[in-house]
Short mmCIF file of C-alpha atoms in Angstrom, two decimals:
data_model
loop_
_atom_site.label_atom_id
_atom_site.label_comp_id
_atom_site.label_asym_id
_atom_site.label_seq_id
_atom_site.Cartn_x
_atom_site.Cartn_y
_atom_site.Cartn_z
CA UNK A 17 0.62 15.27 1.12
CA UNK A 18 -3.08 16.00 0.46
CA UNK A 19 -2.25 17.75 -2.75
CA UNK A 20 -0.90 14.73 -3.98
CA UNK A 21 -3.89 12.35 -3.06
CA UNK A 22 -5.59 15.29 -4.80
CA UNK A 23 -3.97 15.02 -7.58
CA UNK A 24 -4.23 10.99 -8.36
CA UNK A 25 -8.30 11.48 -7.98
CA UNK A 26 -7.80 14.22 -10.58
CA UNK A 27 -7.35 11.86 -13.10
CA UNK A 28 -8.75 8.60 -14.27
CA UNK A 29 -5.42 7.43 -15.66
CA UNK A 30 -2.16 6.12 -13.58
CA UNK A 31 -0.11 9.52 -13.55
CA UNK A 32 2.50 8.16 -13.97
CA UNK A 33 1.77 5.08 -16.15
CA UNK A 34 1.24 1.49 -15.15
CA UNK A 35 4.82 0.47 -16.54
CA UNK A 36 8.37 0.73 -14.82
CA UNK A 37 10.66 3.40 -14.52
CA UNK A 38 13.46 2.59 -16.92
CA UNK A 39 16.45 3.55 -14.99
CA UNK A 40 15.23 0.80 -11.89
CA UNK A 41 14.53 -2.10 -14.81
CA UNK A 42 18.14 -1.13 -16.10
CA UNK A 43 19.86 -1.37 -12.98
CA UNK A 44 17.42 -3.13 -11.00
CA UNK A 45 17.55 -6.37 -13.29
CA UNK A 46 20.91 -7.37 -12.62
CA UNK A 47 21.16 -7.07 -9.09
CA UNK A 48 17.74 -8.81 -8.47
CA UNK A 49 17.24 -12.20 -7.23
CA UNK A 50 13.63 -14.04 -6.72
CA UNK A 51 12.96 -13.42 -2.98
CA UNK A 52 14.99 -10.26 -2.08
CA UNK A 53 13.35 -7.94 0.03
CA UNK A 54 12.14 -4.45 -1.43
CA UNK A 55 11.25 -1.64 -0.11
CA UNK A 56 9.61 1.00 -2.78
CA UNK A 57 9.95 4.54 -1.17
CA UNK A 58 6.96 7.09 -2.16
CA UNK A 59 6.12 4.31 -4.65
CA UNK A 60 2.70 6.18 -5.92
CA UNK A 61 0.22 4.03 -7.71
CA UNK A 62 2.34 0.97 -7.58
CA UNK A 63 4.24 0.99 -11.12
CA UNK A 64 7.48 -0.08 -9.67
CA UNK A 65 6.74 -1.86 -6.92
CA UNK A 66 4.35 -3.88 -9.18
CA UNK A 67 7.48 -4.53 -11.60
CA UNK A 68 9.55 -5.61 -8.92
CA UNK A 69 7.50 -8.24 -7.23
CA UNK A 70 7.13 -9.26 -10.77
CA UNK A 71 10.76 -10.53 -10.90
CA UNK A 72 9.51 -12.20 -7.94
CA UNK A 73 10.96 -10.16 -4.72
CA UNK A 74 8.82 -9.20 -1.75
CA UNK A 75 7.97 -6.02 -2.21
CA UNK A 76 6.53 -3.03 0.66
CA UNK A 77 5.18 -0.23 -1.61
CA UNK A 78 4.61 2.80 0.47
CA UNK A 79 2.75 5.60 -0.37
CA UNK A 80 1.02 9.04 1.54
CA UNK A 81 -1.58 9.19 -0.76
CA UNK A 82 -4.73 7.43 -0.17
CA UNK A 83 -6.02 7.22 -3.70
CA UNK A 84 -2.38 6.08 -5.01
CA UNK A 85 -2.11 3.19 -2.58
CA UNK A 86 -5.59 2.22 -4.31
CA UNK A 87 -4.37 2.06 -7.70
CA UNK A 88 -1.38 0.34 -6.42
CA UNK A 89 -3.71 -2.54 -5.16
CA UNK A 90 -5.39 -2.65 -8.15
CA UNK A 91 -2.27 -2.95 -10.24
CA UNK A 92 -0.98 -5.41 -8.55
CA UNK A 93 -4.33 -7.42 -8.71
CA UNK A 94 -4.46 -6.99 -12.34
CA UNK A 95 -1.02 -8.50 -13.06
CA UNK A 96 -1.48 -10.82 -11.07
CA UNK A 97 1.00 -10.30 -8.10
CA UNK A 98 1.54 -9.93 -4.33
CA UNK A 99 2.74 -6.57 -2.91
CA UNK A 100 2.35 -5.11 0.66
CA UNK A 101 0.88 -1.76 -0.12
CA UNK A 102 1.01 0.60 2.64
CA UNK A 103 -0.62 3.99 3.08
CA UNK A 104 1.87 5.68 4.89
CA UNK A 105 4.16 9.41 5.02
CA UNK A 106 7.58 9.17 4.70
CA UNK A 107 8.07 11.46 6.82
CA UNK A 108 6.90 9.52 9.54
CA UNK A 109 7.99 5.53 8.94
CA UNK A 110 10.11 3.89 11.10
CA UNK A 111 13.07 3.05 9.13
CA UNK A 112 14.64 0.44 11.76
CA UNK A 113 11.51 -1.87 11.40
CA UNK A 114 12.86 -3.94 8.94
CA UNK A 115 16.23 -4.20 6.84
CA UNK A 116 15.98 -4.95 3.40
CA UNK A 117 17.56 -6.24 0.37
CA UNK A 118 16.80 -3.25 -1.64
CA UNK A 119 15.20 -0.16 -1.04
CA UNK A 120 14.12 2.16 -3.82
CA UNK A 121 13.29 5.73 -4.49
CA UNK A 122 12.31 6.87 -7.78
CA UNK A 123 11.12 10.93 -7.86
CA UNK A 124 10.36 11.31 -4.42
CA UNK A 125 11.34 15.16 -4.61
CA UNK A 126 8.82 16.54 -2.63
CA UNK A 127 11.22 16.84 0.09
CA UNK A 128 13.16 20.13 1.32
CA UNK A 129 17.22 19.71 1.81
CA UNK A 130 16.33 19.30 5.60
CA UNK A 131 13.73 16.47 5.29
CA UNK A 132 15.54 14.72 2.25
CA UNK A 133 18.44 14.89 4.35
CA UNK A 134 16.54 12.57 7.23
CA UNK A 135 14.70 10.50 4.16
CA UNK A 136 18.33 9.54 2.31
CA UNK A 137 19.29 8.55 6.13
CA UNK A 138 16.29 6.59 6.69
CA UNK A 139 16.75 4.44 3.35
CA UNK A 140 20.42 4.30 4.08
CA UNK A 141 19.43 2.59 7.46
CA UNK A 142 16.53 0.40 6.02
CA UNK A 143 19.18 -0.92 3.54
CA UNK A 144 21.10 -3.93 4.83
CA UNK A 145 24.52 -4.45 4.81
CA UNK A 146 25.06 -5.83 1.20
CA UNK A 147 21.87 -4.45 0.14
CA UNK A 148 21.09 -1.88 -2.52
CA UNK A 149 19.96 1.70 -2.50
CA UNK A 150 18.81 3.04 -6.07
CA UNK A 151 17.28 6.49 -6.31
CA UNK A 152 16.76 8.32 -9.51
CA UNK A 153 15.46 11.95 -9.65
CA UNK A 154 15.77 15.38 -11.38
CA UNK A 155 18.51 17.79 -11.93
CA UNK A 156 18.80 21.49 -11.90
CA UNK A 157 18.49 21.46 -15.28
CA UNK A 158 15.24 20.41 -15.17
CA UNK A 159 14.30 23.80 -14.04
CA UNK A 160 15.05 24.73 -18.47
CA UNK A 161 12.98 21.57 -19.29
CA UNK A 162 10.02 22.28 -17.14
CA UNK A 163 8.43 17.91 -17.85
CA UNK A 164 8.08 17.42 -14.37
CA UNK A 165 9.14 17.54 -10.62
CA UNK A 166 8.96 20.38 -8.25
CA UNK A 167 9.95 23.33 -10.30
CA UNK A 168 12.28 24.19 -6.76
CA UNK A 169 16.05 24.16 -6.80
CA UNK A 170 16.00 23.07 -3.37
CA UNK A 171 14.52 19.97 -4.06
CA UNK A 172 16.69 18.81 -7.08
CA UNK A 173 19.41 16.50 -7.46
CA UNK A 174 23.25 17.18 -8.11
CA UNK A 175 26.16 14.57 -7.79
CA UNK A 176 28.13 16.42 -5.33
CA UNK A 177 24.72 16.38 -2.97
CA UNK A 178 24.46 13.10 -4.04
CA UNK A 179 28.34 12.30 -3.09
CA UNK A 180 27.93 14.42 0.33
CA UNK A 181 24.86 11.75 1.49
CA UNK A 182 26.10 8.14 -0.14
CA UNK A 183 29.68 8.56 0.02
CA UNK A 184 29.54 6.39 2.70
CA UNK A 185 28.36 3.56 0.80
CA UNK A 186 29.81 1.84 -2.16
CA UNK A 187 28.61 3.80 -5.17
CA UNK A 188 28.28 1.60 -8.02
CA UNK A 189 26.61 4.36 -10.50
CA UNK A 190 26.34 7.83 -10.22
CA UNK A 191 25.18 9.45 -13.06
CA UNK A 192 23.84 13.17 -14.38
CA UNK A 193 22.32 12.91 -18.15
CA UNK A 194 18.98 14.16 -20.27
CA UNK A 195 16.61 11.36 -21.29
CA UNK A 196 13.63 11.36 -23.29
CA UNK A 197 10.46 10.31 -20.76
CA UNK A 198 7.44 8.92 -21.47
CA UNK A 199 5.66 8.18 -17.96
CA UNK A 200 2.16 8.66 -17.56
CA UNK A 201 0.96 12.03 -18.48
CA UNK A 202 2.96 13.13 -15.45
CA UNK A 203 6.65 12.76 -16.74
CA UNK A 204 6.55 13.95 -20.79
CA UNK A 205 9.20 14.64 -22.40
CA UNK A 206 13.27 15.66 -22.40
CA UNK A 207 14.32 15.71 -18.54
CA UNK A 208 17.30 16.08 -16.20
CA UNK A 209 18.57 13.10 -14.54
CA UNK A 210 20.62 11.93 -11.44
CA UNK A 211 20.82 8.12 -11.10
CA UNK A 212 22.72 6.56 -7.78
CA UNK A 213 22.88 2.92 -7.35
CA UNK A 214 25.17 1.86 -3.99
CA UNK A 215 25.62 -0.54 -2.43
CA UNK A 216 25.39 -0.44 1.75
CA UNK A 217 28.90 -1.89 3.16
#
């Protein structure tokens, strides 16, 4: 993930802005209550994780990169908030640790089929059981738009993938749509979208 860390101390902006992703304050906001338990999955330099312990949750913001976990800290000290902030791969976290009340991933498409396969099962397994799993990310059409993500069909989003991992679970929204972005310098302009918000049985 060095490339990434690279790529935060590239700039002297937040990438990806300091505010939230709209699709986790849209469906977020109603299913929040003060105290839940989040867990923010490749959270980056803290803009979600930042909103969420805002509405008052406990929030774990976990991030590979060095230099984002630093922003995230500072973030969170500038609005005023408590977050754990945690420098730490995906790849490698131990997902039975803790359960939580909601666990979040928002772009984390850095991951081939094979390790997003084992990263959907981890968050599926750090959700509790009447918890919430809400992960937003590109689809192939992005590929025409070219405003961010991986640029790697592999790594992209469709519903039936998205069926084929969380059908198991009760699938409250499951979306595929183009939206207008405006996140950071990193995420400009029309994009593909795949929204999933379940809920663990």
């Amino acid at each position: 993930m060095s490339k990434w860390n690279e790529r935060f101390l590239a700039s002297d902006d937040y990438v990806f802005g300091k505010e939230p992703n709209a699709f986790l304050v849209k469906h977020a906001t109603p299913r929040i209550k003060p105290g839940m338990t989040v867990l923010a999955v490749a959270d980056g330099e803290g803009r979600n994780g930042v909103w969420l312990a805002e509405q008052g949750c406990e929030v774990w913001s976990v991030d590979s990169a060095p230099a984002a976990s630093e922003r995230a800290r500072a973030l969170a000290a500038e609005r005023g908030v408590n977050m754990h902030v945690v420098t730490a791969d995906a790849t490698e976290m131990d997902w039975d640790a803790r359960q939580y009340d909601m666990v979040v991933g928002i772009f984390f498409q850095f991951a081939n089929p094979k390790l997003r396969a084992e990263l959907f099962k981890g968050m599926k397994q750090a959700t509790r059981s009447g918890g919430y799993l809400l992960i937003e990310g590109y689809g192939l059409k992005q590929l025409e738009y070219k405003t961010g993500g991986p640029g790697i069909p592999e790594h992209l989003y469709t519903l039936d993938l998205m069926r084929e991992h969380f059908g198991d679970m009760q699938v409250e929204v499951l979306e595929e749509y183009d939206a207008a972005l405006s996140e950071g310098k990193g995420h400009q302009g029309m994009s593909a979208l795949v929204d999933l918000v379940a809920r663990k049985p």
